[in-house]
PDB file of C-alpha atoms in Angstrom:
ATOM      1  CA  UNK A 234      72.344  55.100 130.531  1.00  0.00           C
ATOM      2  CA  UNK A 235      74.411  57.673 132.391  1.00  0.00           C
ATOM      3  CA  UNK A 236      77.493  56.631 130.430  1.00  0.00           C
ATOM      4  CA  UNK A 237      75.602  57.030 127.154  1.00  0.00           C
ATOM      5  CA  UNK A 238      74.522  60.549 128.113  1.00  0.00           C
ATOM      6  CA  UNK A 239      78.125  61.355 128.993  1.00  0.00           C
ATOM      7  CA  UNK A 240      79.370  60.090 125.623  1.00  0.00           C
ATOM      8  CA  UNK A 241      76.711  62.119 123.806  1.00  0.00           C
ATOM      9  CA  UNK A 242      77.701  65.236 125.749  1.00  0.00           C
ATOM     10  CA  UNK A 243      81.368  64.693 124.874  1.00  0.00           C
ATOM     11  CA  UNK A 244      80.491  64.179 121.204  1.00  0.00           C
ATOM     12  CA  UNK A 245      78.402  67.366 121.124  1.00  0.00           C
ATOM     13  CA  UNK A 246      81.236  69.297 122.749  1.00  0.00           C
ATOM     14  CA  UNK A 247      83.636  68.035 120.075  1.00  0.00           C
ATOM     15  CA  UNK A 248      81.205  68.983 117.312  1.00  0.00           C
ATOM     16  CA  UNK A 249      80.765  72.451 118.804  1.00  0.00           C
ATOM     17  CA  UNK A 250      84.535  72.929 118.979  1.00  0.00           C
ATOM     18  CA  UNK A 251      84.947  71.667 115.410  1.00  0.00           C
ATOM     19  CA  UNK A 252      82.264  74.025 114.111  1.00  0.00           C
ATOM     20  CA  UNK A 253      83.917  76.904 115.940  1.00  0.00           C
ATOM     21  CA  UNK A 254      87.291  76.049 114.374  1.00  0.00           C
ATOM     22  CA  UNK A 255      85.740  75.820 110.902  1.00  0.00           C
ATOM     23  CA  UNK A 256      84.027  79.178 111.392  1.00  0.00           C
ATOM     24  CA  UNK A 257      87.268  80.850 112.494  1.00  0.00           C
ATOM     25  CA  UNK A 258      89.139  79.326 109.542  1.00  0.00           C
ATOM     26  CA  UNK A 259      86.506  80.522 107.071  1.00  0.00           C
ATOM     27  CA  UNK A 260      86.527  84.031 108.549  1.00  0.00           C
ATOM     28  CA  UNK A 261      90.319  84.121 108.356  1.00  0.00           C
ATOM     29  CA  UNK A 262      90.295  83.010 104.722  1.00  0.00           C
ATOM     30  CA  UNK A 263      87.682  85.635 103.834  1.00  0.00           C
ATOM     31  CA  UNK A 264      89.724  88.342 105.543  1.00  0.00           C
ATOM     32  CA  UNK A 265      92.878  87.282 103.693  1.00  0.00           C
ATOM     33  CA  UNK A 266      91.019  87.198 100.390  1.00  0.00           C
ATOM     34  CA  UNK A 267      89.614  90.666 101.004  1.00  0.00           C
ATOM     35  CA  UNK A 268      93.079  91.971 101.874  1.00  0.00           C
ATOM     36  CA  UNK A 269      94.549  90.437  98.727  1.00  0.00           C
ATOM     37  CA  UNK A 270      91.752  91.923  96.594  1.00  0.00           C
ATOM     38  CA  UNK A 271      92.210  95.377  98.113  1.00  0.00           C
ATOM     39  CA  UNK A 272      95.973  95.158  97.624  1.00  0.00           C
ATOM     40  CA  UNK A 273      95.519  94.236  93.974  1.00  0.00           C
ATOM     41  CA  UNK A 274      93.082  97.108  93.423  1.00  0.00           C
ATOM     42  CA  UNK A 275      95.495  99.571  95.030  1.00  0.00           C
ATOM     43  CA  UNK A 276      98.519  98.313  93.108  1.00  0.00           C
ATOM     44  CA  UNK A 277      97.166  99.143  89.630  1.00  0.00           C
ATOM     45  CA  UNK A 278      96.556 102.905  90.132  1.00  0.00           C
ATOM     46  CA  UNK A 279      99.698 103.262  92.250  1.00  0.00           C
ATOM     47  CA  UNK A 280     101.754 101.688  89.463  1.00  0.00           C
ATOM     48  CA  UNK A 281     100.266 104.283  87.122  1.00  0.00           C
ATOM     49  CA  UNK A 282     101.290 107.126  89.430  1.00  0.00           C
ATOM     50  CA  UNK A 283     104.857 105.810  89.677  1.00  0.00           C
ATOM     51  CA  UNK A 284     105.043 105.370  85.898  1.00  0.00           C
ATOM     52  CA  UNK A 285     103.875 108.947  85.291  1.00  0.00           C
ATOM     53  CA  UNK A 286     106.452 110.229  87.775  1.00  0.00           C
ATOM     54  CA  UNK A 287     109.172 108.297  85.949  1.00  0.00           C
ATOM     55  CA  UNK A 288     108.072 109.869  82.659  1.00  0.00           C
ATOM     56  CA  UNK A 289     108.256 113.321  84.253  1.00  0.00           C
ATOM     57  CA  UNK A 290     111.915 112.728  85.102  1.00  0.00           C
ATOM     58  CA  UNK A 291     112.652 112.637  81.357  1.00  0.00           C
ATOM     59  CA  UNK A 292     111.235 116.135  80.807  1.00  0.00           C
ATOM     60  CA  UNK A 293     112.926 119.498  81.375  1.00  0.00           C
ATOM     61  CA  UNK A 294     112.922 119.972  85.136  1.00  0.00           C
ATOM     62  CA  UNK A 295     115.344 121.549  87.579  1.00  0.00           C
ATOM     63  CA  UNK A 296     117.420 119.706  90.176  1.00  0.00           C
ATOM     64  CA  UNK A 297     115.011 120.296  93.061  1.00  0.00           C
ATOM     65  CA  UNK A 298     112.063 119.010  91.047  1.00  0.00           C
ATOM     66  CA  UNK A 299     114.047 115.934  90.057  1.00  0.00           C
ATOM     67  CA  UNK A 300     114.914 115.215  93.684  1.00  0.00           C
ATOM     68  CA  UNK A 301     111.247 115.487  94.650  1.00  0.00           C
ATOM     69  CA  UNK A 302     110.274 113.135  91.842  1.00  0.00           C
ATOM     70  CA  UNK A 303     112.974 110.660  92.899  1.00  0.00           C
ATOM     71  CA  UNK A 304     111.560 110.631  96.432  1.00  0.00           C
ATOM     72  CA  UNK A 305     108.052 110.210  95.034  1.00  0.00           C
ATOM     73  CA  UNK A 306     109.113 107.289  92.840  1.00  0.00           C
ATOM     74  CA  UNK A 307     111.101 105.593  95.595  1.00  0.00           C
ATOM     75  CA  UNK A 308     108.272 105.981  98.112  1.00  0.00           C
ATOM     76  CA  UNK A 309     105.769 104.648  95.582  1.00  0.00           C
ATOM     77  CA  UNK A 310     108.027 101.679  94.874  1.00  0.00           C
ATOM     78  CA  UNK A 311     108.250 100.985  98.602  1.00  0.00           C
ATOM     79  CA  UNK A 312     104.452 100.896  98.938  1.00  0.00           C
ATOM     80  CA  UNK A 313     104.239  98.667  95.863  1.00  0.00           C
ATOM     81  CA  UNK A 314     106.759  96.367  97.510  1.00  0.00           C
ATOM     82  CA  UNK A 315     104.590  96.092 100.620  1.00  0.00           C
ATOM     83  CA  UNK A 316     101.564  95.318  98.469  1.00  0.00           C
ATOM     84  CA  UNK A 317     103.514  92.649  96.597  1.00  0.00           C
ATOM     85  CA  UNK A 318     104.502  91.110  99.939  1.00  0.00           C
ATOM     86  CA  UNK A 319     100.825  90.769 100.849  1.00  0.00           C
ATOM     87  CA  UNK A 320      99.920  89.284  97.473  1.00  0.00           C
ATOM     88  CA  UNK A 321     102.861  86.869  97.591  1.00  0.00           C
ATOM     89  CA  UNK A 322     101.821  85.678 101.049  1.00  0.00           C
ATOM     90  CA  UNK A 323      98.374  84.872  99.672  1.00  0.00           C
ATOM     91  CA  UNK A 324      99.951  82.980  96.770  1.00  0.00           C
ATOM     92  CA  UNK A 325     102.208  80.971  99.081  1.00  0.00           C
ATOM     93  CA  UNK A 326      99.299  79.962 101.307  1.00  0.00           C
ATOM     94  CA  UNK A 327      97.190  78.926  98.312  1.00  0.00           C
ATOM     95  CA  UNK A 328     100.065  77.076  96.621  1.00  0.00           C
ATOM     96  CA  UNK A 329      99.925  79.363  93.579  1.00  0.00           C
ATOM     97  CA  UNK A 330     103.394  80.868  94.011  1.00  0.00           C
ATOM     98  CA  UNK A 331     105.503  80.585  90.855  1.00  0.00           C
ATOM     99  CA  UNK A 332     109.015  81.771  90.120  1.00  0.00           C
ATOM    100  CA  UNK A 333     109.551  83.757  86.923  1.00  0.00           C
ATOM    101  CA  UNK A 334     113.032  83.712  85.403  1.00  0.00           C
ATOM    102  CA  UNK A 335     113.941  86.742  83.307  1.00  0.00           C
ATOM    103  CA  UNK A 336     117.142  88.551  82.384  1.00  0.00           C
ATOM    104  CA  UNK A 337     118.008  91.542  84.564  1.00  0.00           C
ATOM    105  CA  UNK A 338     120.960  93.687  85.608  1.00  0.00           C
ATOM    106  CA  UNK A 339     121.983  93.020  89.224  1.00  0.00           C
ATOM    107  CA  UNK A 340     123.749  96.372  89.607  1.00  0.00           C
ATOM    108  CA  UNK A 341     120.520  98.183  88.777  1.00  0.00           C
ATOM    109  CA  UNK A 342     118.625  96.078  91.319  1.00  0.00           C
ATOM    110  CA  UNK A 343     121.085  96.971  94.082  1.00  0.00           C
ATOM    111  CA  UNK A 344     120.961 100.653  93.118  1.00  0.00           C
ATOM    112  CA  UNK A 345     117.158 100.622  93.094  1.00  0.00           C
ATOM    113  CA  UNK A 346     116.910  98.946  96.514  1.00  0.00           C
ATOM    114  CA  UNK A 347     119.347 101.399  98.113  1.00  0.00           C
ATOM    115  CA  UNK A 348     117.669 104.385  96.464  1.00  0.00           C
ATOM    116  CA  UNK A 349     114.227 103.272  97.656  1.00  0.00           C
ATOM    117  CA  UNK A 350     115.489 102.752 101.197  1.00  0.00           C
ATOM    118  CA  UNK A 351     117.305 106.100 101.243  1.00  0.00           C
ATOM    119  CA  UNK A 352     114.107 107.934 100.281  1.00  0.00           C
ATOM    120  CA  UNK A 353     112.411 106.880 103.523  1.00  0.00           C
ATOM    121  CA  UNK A 354     115.517 106.875 105.719  1.00  0.00           C
ATOM    122  CA  UNK A 355     115.115 108.880 108.921  1.00  0.00           C
ATOM    123  CA  UNK A 356     118.415 107.961 110.566  1.00  0.00           C
ATOM    124  CA  UNK A 357     121.997 109.110 110.145  1.00  0.00           C
ATOM    125  CA  UNK A 358     123.055 105.925 108.408  1.00  0.00           C
ATOM    126  CA  UNK A 359     125.282 105.268 105.422  1.00  0.00           C
ATOM    127  CA  UNK A 360     123.850 103.020 102.723  1.00  0.00           C
ATOM    128  CA  UNK A 361     126.286 101.477 100.281  1.00  0.00           C
ATOM    129  CA  UNK A 362     126.506  98.739  97.691  1.00  0.00           C
ATOM    130  CA  UNK A 363     129.666  96.671  97.247  1.00  0.00           C
ATOM    131  CA  UNK A 364     129.505  94.883  93.898  1.00  0.00           C
ATOM    132  CA  UNK A 365     132.327  92.568  92.822  1.00  0.00           C
ATOM    133  CA  UNK A 366     134.065  93.404  89.542  1.00  0.00           C
ATOM    134  CA  UNK A 367     133.290  89.967  88.057  1.00  0.00           C
ATOM    135  CA  UNK A 368     129.525  90.216  88.485  1.00  0.00           C
ATOM    136  CA  UNK A 369     127.973  89.742  85.012  1.00  0.00           C
ATOM    137  CA  UNK A 370     126.170  92.692  83.464  1.00  0.00           C
ATOM    138  CA  UNK A 371     123.079  90.529  83.017  1.00  0.00           C
ATOM    139  CA  UNK A 372     121.927  87.437  84.885  1.00  0.00           C
ATOM    140  CA  UNK A 373     118.799  85.282  84.829  1.00  0.00           C
ATOM    141  CA  UNK A 374     116.456  84.970  87.796  1.00  0.00           C
ATOM    142  CA  UNK A 375     113.231  86.155  89.382  1.00  0.00           C
ATOM    143  CA  UNK A 376     114.097  89.846  89.594  1.00  0.00           C
ATOM    144  CA  UNK A 377     110.897  90.814  91.432  1.00  0.00           C
ATOM    145  CA  UNK A 378     111.489  88.265  94.209  1.00  0.00           C
ATOM    146  CA  UNK A 379     115.188  89.137  94.452  1.00  0.00           C
ATOM    147  CA  UNK A 380     114.412  92.841  94.730  1.00  0.00           C
ATOM    148  CA  UNK A 381     111.692  92.074  97.256  1.00  0.00           C
ATOM    149  CA  UNK A 382     113.983  89.982  99.458  1.00  0.00           C
ATOM    150  CA  UNK A 383     116.817  92.527  99.334  1.00  0.00           C
ATOM    151  CA  UNK A 384     114.415  95.351 100.196  1.00  0.00           C
ATOM    152  CA  UNK A 385     113.084  93.442 103.199  1.00  0.00           C
ATOM    153  CA  UNK A 386     116.587  92.567 104.419  1.00  0.00           C
ATOM    154  CA  UNK A 387     117.851  96.130 104.054  1.00  0.00           C
ATOM    155  CA  UNK A 388     114.730  97.522 105.754  1.00  0.00           C
ATOM    156  CA  UNK A 389     115.238  95.178 108.707  1.00  0.00           C
ATOM    157  CA  UNK A 390     118.923  96.090 108.923  1.00  0.00           C
ATOM    158  CA  UNK A 391     118.032  99.800 108.934  1.00  0.00           C
ATOM    159  CA  UNK A 392     115.342  99.215 111.547  1.00  0.00           C
ATOM    160  CA  UNK A 393     117.775  97.676 114.028  1.00  0.00           C
ATOM    161  CA  UNK A 394     120.785  99.882 113.222  1.00  0.00           C
ATOM    162  CA  UNK A 395     120.808 103.323 114.840  1.00  0.00           C
ATOM    163  CA  UNK A 396     124.166 104.534 113.593  1.00  0.00           C
ATOM    164  CA  UNK A 397     126.838 103.270 111.270  1.00  0.00           C
ATOM    165  CA  UNK A 398     126.516 101.601 107.890  1.00  0.00           C
ATOM    166  CA  UNK A 399     124.166  99.221 106.102  1.00  0.00           C
ATOM    167  CA  UNK A 400     125.319  97.693 102.848  1.00  0.00           C
ATOM    168  CA  UNK A 401     124.561  95.149 100.152  1.00  0.00           C
ATOM    169  CA  UNK A 402     127.462  92.930  99.098  1.00  0.00           C
ATOM    170  CA  UNK A 403     127.113  91.216  95.724  1.00  0.00           C
ATOM    171  CA  UNK A 404     129.656  88.660  94.551  1.00  0.00           C
ATOM    172  CA  UNK A 405     130.085  85.524  92.461  1.00  0.00           C
ATOM    173  CA  UNK A 406     130.092  82.168  94.245  1.00  0.00           C
ATOM    174  CA  UNK A 407     132.894  79.909  92.908  1.00  0.00           C
ATOM    175  CA  UNK A 408     131.666  76.716  91.283  1.00  0.00           C
ATOM    176  CA  UNK A 409     132.521  73.612  93.367  1.00  0.00           C
ATOM    177  CA  UNK A 410     135.130  71.332  91.711  1.00  0.00           C
ATOM    178  CA  UNK A 411     132.793  68.320  91.778  1.00  0.00           C
ATOM    179  CA  UNK A 412     130.141  70.296  89.864  1.00  0.00           C
ATOM    180  CA  UNK A 413     132.372  70.694  86.822  1.00  0.00           C
ATOM    181  CA  UNK A 414     131.945  68.232  83.996  1.00  0.00           C
ATOM    182  CA  UNK A 415     134.060  67.683  80.904  1.00  0.00           C
ATOM    183  CA  UNK A 416     130.882  67.113  78.893  1.00  0.00           C
ATOM    184  CA  UNK A 417     129.373  70.444  79.932  1.00  0.00           C
ATOM    185  CA  UNK A 418     130.774  73.394  78.024  1.00  0.00           C
ATOM    186  CA  UNK A 419     128.157  75.940  79.095  1.00  0.00           C
ATOM    187  CA  UNK A 420     129.452  78.532  81.529  1.00  0.00           C
ATOM    188  CA  UNK A 421     127.165  79.256  84.470  1.00  0.00           C
ATOM    189  CA  UNK A 422     127.799  81.390  87.518  1.00  0.00           C
ATOM    190  CA  UNK A 423     125.931  81.752  90.770  1.00  0.00           C
ATOM    191  CA  UNK A 424     125.658  85.236  92.216  1.00  0.00           C
ATOM    192  CA  UNK A 425     125.165  85.707  95.930  1.00  0.00           C
ATOM    193  CA  UNK A 426     124.216  88.824  97.857  1.00  0.00           C
ATOM    194  CA  UNK A 427     124.427  89.610 101.556  1.00  0.00           C
ATOM    195  CA  UNK A 428     123.109  92.498 103.597  1.00  0.00           C
ATOM    196  CA  UNK A 429     125.411  93.641 106.385  1.00  0.00           C
ATOM    197  CA  UNK A 430     125.399  96.218 109.151  1.00  0.00           C
ATOM    198  CA  UNK A 431     128.416  97.398 111.116  1.00  0.00           C
ATOM    199  CA  UNK A 432     126.537  99.931 113.224  1.00  0.00           C
ATOM    200  CA  UNK A 433     124.846  99.909 116.589  1.00  0.00           C
TER     201      UNK A 433
END
């Protein structure tokens, strides 16, 4: 009888622990969903603000006004990037993450990332982009994810570099000999980018 009571007590303790775990999991999921919803609601109006600022740059404005607009656009893009990070994390956890391949210009991506980082830079650092001469004008890939990854890498490099230089190196990766086929006449190249820091 005593052993039966002990087994019942152990079973109840397990059920209590299981219910507690389920409750914590549900609360965590609700919090993540709320964060994703808020991020999505913020992204739409912020995108509108950035778009209007970009339109203003095409009007007749002086140099100082253009510089202010550039900072505004870059800062807005940085916040949008943070929001996209949150939304992407939610997609990864739910298994809904999908890659979208589109044509884009890698040089413009590098320029955009460096410009966005420079707008919020508060250190005496040099930001530069080293792009190989044989990089194609247009390539195919998920430009949003590529820009997102480069922005995160550059931001981390800036965070841990107090003086010196942070740069993005973009170059073409040679095709391995064994990957070449006489039956394949389509030319494909693989571009690779690295973020480096030579500072302290």
